[in-house]
mmCIF file of N, CA and C in Angstrom:
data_model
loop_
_atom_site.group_PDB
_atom_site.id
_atom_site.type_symbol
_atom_site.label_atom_id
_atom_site.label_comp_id
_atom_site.label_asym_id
_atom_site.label_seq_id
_atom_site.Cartn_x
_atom_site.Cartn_y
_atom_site.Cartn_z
ATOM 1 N N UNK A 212 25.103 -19.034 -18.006
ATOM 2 C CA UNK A 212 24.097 -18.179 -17.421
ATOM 3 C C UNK A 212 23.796 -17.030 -18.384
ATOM 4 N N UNK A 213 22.526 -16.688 -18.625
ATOM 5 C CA UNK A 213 22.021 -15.584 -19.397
ATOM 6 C C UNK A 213 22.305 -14.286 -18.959
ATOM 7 N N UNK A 214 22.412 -13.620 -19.510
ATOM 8 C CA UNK A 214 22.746 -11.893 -19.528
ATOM 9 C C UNK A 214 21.602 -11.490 -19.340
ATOM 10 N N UNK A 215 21.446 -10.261 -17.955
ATOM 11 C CA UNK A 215 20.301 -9.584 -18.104
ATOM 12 C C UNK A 215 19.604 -8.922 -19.129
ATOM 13 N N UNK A 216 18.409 -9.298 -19.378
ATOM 14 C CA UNK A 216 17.706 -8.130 -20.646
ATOM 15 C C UNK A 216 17.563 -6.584 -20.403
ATOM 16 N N UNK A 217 18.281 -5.838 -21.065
ATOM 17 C CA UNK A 217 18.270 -4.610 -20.946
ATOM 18 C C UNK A 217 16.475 -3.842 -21.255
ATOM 19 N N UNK A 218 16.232 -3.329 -20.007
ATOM 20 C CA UNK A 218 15.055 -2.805 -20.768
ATOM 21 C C UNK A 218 14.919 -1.212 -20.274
ATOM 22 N N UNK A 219 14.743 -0.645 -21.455
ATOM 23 C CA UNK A 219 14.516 0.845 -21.932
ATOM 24 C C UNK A 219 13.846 1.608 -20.805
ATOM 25 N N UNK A 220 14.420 2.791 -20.358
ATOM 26 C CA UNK A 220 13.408 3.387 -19.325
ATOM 27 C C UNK A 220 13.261 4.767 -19.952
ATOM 28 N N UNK A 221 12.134 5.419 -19.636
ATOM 29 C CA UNK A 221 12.086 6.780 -20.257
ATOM 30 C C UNK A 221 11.340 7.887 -18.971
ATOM 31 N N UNK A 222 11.455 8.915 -19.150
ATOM 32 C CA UNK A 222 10.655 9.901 -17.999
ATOM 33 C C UNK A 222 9.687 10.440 -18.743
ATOM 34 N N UNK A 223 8.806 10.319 -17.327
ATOM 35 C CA UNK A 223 7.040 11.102 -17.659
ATOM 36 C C UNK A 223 7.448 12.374 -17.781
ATOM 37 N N UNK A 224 6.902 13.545 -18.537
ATOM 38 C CA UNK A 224 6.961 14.645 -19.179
ATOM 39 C C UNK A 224 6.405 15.214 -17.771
ATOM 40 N N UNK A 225 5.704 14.951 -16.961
ATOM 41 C CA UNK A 225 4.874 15.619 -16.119
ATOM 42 C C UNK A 225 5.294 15.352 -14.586
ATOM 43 N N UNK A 226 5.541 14.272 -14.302
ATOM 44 C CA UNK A 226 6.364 14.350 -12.862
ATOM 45 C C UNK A 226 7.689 13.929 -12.537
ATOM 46 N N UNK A 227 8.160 13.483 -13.969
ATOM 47 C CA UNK A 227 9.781 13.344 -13.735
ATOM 48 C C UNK A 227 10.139 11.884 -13.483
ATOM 49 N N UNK A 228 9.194 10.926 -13.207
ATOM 50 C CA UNK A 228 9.331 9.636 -12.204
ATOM 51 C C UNK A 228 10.083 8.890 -13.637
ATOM 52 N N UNK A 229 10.729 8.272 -13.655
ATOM 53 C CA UNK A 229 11.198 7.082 -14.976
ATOM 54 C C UNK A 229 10.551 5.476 -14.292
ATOM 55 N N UNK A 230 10.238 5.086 -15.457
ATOM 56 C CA UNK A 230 9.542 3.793 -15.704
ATOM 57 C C UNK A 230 9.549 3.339 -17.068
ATOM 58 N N UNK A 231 9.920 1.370 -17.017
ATOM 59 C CA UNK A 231 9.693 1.132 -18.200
ATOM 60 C C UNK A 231 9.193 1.845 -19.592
ATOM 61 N N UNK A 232 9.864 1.609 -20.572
ATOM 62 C CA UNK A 232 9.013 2.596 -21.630
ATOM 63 C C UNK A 232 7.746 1.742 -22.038
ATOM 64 N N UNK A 233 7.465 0.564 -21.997
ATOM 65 C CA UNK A 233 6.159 0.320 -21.919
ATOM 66 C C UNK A 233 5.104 0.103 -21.304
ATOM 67 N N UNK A 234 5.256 0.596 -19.739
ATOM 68 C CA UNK A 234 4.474 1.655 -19.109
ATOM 69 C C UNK A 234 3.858 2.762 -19.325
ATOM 70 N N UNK A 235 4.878 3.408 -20.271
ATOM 71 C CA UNK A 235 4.490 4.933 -20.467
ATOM 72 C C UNK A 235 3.481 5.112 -21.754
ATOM 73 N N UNK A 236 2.870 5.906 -21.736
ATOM 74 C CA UNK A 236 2.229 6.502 -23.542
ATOM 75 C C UNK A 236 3.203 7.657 -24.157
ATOM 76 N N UNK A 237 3.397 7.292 -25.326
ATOM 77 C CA UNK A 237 4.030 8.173 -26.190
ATOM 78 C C UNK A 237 3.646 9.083 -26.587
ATOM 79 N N UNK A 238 3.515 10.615 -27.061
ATOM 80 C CA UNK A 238 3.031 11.633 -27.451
ATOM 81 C C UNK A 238 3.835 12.376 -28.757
ATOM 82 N N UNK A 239 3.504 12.390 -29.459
ATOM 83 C CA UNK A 239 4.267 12.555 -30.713
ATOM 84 C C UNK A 239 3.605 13.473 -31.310
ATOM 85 N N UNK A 240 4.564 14.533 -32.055
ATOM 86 C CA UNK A 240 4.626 15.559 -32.633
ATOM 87 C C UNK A 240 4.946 15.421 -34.213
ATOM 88 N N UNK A 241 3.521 15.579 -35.016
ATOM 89 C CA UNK A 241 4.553 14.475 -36.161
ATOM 90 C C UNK A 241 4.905 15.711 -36.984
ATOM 91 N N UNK A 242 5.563 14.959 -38.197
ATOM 92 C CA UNK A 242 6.135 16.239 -38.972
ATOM 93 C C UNK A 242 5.265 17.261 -40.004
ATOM 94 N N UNK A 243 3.871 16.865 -40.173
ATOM 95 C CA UNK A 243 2.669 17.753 -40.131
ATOM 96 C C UNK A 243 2.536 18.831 -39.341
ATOM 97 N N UNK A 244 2.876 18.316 -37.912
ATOM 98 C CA UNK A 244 2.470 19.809 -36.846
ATOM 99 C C UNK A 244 1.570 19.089 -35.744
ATOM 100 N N UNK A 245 0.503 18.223 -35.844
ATOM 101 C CA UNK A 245 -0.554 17.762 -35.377
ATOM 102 C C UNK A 245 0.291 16.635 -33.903
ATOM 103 N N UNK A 246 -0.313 16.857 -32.898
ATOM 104 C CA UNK A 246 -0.280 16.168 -31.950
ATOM 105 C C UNK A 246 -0.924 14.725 -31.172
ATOM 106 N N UNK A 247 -0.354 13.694 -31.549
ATOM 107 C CA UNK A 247 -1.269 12.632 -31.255
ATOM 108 C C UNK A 247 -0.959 11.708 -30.623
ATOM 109 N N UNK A 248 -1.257 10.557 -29.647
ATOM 110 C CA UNK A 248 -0.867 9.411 -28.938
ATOM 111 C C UNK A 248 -0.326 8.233 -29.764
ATOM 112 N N UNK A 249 0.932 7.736 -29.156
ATOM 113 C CA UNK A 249 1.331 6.613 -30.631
ATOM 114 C C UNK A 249 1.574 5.301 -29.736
ATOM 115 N N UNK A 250 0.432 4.843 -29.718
ATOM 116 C CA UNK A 250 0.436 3.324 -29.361
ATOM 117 C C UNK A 250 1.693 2.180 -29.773
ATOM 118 N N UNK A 251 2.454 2.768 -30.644
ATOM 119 C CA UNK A 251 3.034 1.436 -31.241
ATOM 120 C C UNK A 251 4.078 2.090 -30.888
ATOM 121 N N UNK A 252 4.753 3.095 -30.818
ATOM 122 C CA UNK A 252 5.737 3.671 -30.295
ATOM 123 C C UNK A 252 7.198 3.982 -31.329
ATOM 124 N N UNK A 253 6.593 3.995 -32.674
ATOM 125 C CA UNK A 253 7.432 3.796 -33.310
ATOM 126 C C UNK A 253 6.736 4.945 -34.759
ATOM 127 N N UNK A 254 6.044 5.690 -34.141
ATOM 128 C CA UNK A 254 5.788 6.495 -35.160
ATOM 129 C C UNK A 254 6.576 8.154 -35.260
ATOM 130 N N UNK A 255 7.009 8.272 -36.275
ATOM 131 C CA UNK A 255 7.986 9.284 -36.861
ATOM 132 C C UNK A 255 7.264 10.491 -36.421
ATOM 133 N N UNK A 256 8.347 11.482 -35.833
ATOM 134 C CA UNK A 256 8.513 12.774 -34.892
ATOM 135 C C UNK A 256 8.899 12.814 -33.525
ATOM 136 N N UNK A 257 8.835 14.183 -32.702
ATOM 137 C CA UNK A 257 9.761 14.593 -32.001
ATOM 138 C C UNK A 257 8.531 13.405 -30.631
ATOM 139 N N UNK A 258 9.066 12.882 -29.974
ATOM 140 C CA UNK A 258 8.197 12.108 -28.944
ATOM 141 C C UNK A 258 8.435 12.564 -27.616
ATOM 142 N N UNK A 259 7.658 12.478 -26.798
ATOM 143 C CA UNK A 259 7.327 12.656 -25.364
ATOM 144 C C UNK A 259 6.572 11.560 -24.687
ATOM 145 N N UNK A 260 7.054 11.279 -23.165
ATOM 146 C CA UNK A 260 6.342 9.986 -22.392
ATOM 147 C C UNK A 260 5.646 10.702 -21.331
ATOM 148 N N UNK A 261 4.270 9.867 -20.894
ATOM 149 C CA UNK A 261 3.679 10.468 -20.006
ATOM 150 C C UNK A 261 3.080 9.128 -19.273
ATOM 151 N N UNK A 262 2.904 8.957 -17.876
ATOM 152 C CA UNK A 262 2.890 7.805 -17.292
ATOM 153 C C UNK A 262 0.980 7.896 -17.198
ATOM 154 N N UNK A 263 0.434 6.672 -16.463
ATOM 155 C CA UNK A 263 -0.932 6.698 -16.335
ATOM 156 C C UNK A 263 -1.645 7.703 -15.399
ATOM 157 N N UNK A 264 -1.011 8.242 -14.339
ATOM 158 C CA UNK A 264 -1.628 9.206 -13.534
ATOM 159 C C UNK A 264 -2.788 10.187 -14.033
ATOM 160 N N UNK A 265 -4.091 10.497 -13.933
ATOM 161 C CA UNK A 265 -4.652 11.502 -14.393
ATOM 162 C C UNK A 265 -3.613 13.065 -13.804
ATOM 163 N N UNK A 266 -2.841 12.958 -12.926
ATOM 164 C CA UNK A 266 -3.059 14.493 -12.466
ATOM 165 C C UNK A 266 -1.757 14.319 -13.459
ATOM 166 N N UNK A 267 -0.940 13.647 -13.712
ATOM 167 C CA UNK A 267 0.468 13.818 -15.204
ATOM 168 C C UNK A 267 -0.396 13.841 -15.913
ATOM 169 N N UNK A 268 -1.499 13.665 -16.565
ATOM 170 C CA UNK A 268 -2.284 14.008 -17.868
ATOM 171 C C UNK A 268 -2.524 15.500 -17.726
ATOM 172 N N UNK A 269 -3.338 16.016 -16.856
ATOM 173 C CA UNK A 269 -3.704 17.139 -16.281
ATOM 174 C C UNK A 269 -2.377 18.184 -16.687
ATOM 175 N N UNK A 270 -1.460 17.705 -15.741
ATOM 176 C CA UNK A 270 -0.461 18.501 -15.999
ATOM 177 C C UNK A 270 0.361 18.488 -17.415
ATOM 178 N N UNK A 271 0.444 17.417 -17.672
ATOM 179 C CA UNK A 271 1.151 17.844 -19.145
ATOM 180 C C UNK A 271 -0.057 18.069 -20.287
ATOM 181 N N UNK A 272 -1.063 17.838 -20.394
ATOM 182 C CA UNK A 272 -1.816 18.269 -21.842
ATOM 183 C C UNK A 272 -2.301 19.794 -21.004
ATOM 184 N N UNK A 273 -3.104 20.052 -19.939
ATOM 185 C CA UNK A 273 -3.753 21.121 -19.304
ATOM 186 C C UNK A 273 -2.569 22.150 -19.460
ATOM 187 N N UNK A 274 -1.481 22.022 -18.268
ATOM 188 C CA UNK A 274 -0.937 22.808 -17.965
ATOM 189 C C UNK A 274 0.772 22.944 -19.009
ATOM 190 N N UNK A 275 0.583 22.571 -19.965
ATOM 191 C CA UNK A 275 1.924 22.778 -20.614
ATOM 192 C C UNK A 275 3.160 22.005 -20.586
ATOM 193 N N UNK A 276 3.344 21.235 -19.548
ATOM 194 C CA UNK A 276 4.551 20.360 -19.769
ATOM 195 C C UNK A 276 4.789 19.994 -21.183
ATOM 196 N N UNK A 277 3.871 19.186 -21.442
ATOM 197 C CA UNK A 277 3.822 18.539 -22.714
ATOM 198 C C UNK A 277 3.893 19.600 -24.010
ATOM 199 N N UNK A 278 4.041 20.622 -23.708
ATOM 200 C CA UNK A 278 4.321 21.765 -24.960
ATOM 201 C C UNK A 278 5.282 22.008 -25.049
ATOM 202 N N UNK A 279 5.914 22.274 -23.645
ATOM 203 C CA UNK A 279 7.644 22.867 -23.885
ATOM 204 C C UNK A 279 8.503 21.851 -23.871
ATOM 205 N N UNK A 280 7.388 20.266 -23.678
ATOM 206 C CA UNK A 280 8.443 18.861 -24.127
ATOM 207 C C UNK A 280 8.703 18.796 -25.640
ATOM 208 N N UNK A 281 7.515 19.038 -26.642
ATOM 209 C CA UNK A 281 7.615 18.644 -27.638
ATOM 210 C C UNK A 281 7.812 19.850 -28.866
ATOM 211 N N UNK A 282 8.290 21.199 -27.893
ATOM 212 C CA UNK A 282 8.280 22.424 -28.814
ATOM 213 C C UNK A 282 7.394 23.034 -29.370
ATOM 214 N N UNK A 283 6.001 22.553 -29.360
ATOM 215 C CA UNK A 283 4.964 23.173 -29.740
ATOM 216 C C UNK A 283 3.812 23.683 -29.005
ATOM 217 N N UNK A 284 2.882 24.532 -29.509
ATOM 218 C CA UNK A 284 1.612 24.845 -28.867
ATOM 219 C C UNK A 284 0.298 23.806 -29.817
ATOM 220 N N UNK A 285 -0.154 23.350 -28.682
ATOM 221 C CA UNK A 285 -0.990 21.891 -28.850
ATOM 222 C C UNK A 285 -2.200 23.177 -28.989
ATOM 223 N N UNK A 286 -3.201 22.150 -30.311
ATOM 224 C CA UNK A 286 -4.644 23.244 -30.278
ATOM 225 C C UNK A 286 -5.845 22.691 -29.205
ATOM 226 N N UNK A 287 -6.631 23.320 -28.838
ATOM 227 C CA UNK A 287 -7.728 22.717 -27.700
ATOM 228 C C UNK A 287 -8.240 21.166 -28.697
ATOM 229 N N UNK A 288 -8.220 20.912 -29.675
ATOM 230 C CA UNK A 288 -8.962 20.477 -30.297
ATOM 231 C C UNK A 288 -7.837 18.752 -30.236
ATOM 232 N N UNK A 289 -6.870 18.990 -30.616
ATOM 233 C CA UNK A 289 -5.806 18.225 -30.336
ATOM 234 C C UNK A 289 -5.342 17.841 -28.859
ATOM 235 N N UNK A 290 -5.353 18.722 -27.623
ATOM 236 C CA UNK A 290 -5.668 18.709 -26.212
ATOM 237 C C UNK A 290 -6.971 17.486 -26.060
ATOM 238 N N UNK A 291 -8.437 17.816 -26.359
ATOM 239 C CA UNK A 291 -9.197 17.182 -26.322
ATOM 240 C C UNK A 291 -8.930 15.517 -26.447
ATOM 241 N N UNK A 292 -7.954 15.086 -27.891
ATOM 242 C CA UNK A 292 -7.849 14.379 -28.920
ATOM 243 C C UNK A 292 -7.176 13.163 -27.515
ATOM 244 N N UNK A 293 -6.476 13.880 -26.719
ATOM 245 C CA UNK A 293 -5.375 13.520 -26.407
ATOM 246 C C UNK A 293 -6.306 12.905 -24.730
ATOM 247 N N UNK A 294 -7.016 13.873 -23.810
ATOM 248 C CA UNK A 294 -7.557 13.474 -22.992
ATOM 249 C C UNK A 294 -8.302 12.446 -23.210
ATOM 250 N N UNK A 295 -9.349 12.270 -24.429
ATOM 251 C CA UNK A 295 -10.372 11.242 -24.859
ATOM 252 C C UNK A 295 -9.439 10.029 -25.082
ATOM 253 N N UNK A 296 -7.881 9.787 -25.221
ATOM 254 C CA UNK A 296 -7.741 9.047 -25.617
ATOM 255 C C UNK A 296 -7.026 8.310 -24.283
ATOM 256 N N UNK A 297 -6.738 9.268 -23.226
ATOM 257 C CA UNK A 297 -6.172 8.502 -21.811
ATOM 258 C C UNK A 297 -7.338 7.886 -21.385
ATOM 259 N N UNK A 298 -8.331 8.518 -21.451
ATOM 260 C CA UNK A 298 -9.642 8.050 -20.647
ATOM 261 C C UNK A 298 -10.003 6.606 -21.467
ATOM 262 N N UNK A 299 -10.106 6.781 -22.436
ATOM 263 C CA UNK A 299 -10.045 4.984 -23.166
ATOM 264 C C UNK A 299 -9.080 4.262 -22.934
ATOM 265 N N UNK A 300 -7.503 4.775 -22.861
ATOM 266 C CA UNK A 300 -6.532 3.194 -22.361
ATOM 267 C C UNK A 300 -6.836 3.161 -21.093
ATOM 268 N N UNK A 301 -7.420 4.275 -20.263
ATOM 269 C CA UNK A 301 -7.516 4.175 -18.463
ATOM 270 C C UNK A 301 -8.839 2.955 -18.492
ATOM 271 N N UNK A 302 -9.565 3.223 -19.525
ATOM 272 C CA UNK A 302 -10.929 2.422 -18.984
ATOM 273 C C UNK A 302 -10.756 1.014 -19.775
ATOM 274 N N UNK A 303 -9.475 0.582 -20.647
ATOM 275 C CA UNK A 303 -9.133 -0.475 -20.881
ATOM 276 C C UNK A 303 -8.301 -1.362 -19.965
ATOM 277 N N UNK A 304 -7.184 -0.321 -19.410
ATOM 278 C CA UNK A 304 -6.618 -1.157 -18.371
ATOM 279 C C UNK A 304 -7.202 -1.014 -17.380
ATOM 280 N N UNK A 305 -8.425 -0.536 -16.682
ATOM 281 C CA UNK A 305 -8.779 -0.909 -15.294
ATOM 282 C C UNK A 305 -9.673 -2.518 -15.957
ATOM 283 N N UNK A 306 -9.709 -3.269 -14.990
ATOM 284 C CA UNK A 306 -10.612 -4.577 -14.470
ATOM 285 C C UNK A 306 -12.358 -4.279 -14.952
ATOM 286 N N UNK A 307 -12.866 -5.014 -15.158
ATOM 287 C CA UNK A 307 -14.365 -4.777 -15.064
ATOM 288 C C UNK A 307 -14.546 -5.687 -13.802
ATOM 289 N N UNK A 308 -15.482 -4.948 -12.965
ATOM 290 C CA UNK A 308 -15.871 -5.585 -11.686
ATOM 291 C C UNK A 308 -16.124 -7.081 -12.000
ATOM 292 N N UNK A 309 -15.961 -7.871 -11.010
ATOM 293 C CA UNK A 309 -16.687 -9.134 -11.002
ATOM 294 C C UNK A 309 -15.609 -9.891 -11.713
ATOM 295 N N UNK A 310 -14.894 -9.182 -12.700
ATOM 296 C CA UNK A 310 -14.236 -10.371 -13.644
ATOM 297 C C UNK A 310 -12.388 -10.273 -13.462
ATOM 298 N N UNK A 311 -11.954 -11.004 -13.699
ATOM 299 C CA UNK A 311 -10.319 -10.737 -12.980
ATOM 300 C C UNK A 311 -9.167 -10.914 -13.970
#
């Protein structure tokens, strides 16, 4: 009989909930300074998870979670970088009507 597969869980920066880590989006602080989403999950600096919820987006890019996760002050411009980019995996993983 096979051994269960261990799989990785990590917590959302913004409501605490743990879920698969490939559920979550990564937020990475790289060693530049600059703040950005790391799809592959394997890109170098200090990282933070944040689950799909808009109001955990809200709260961690808006309201700071996500600053005092990753030690830094994020610029509006990098904030922006970061909303534009939930709103594209949100409008990738929802369904297009009609099609399944």
């Amino acid at each position: 009989m096979a051994k269960p597969r261990h799989v990785p869980e990590r917590r959302c920066v913004a409501c605490g909930q743990r879920a698969p880590k490939r559920d979550l989006v990564r937020i990475v602080r790289t060693p530049q300074g600059t703040v950005q989403a790391d799809s592959t999950g394997k890109s170098s600096g200090r990282g933070a998870y944040m689950c799909s919820s808009m109001d955990c987006w809200d709260k961690g890019v808006r309201r700071g979670s996500l600053e005092r996760s990753l030690q830094i002050a994020i610029s509006p411009r990098d904030r922006e970088v970061l909303l534009d980019y939930f709103r594209e995996w949100v409008a990738l993983a929802t369904p297009v009507e009609g099609q399944q």
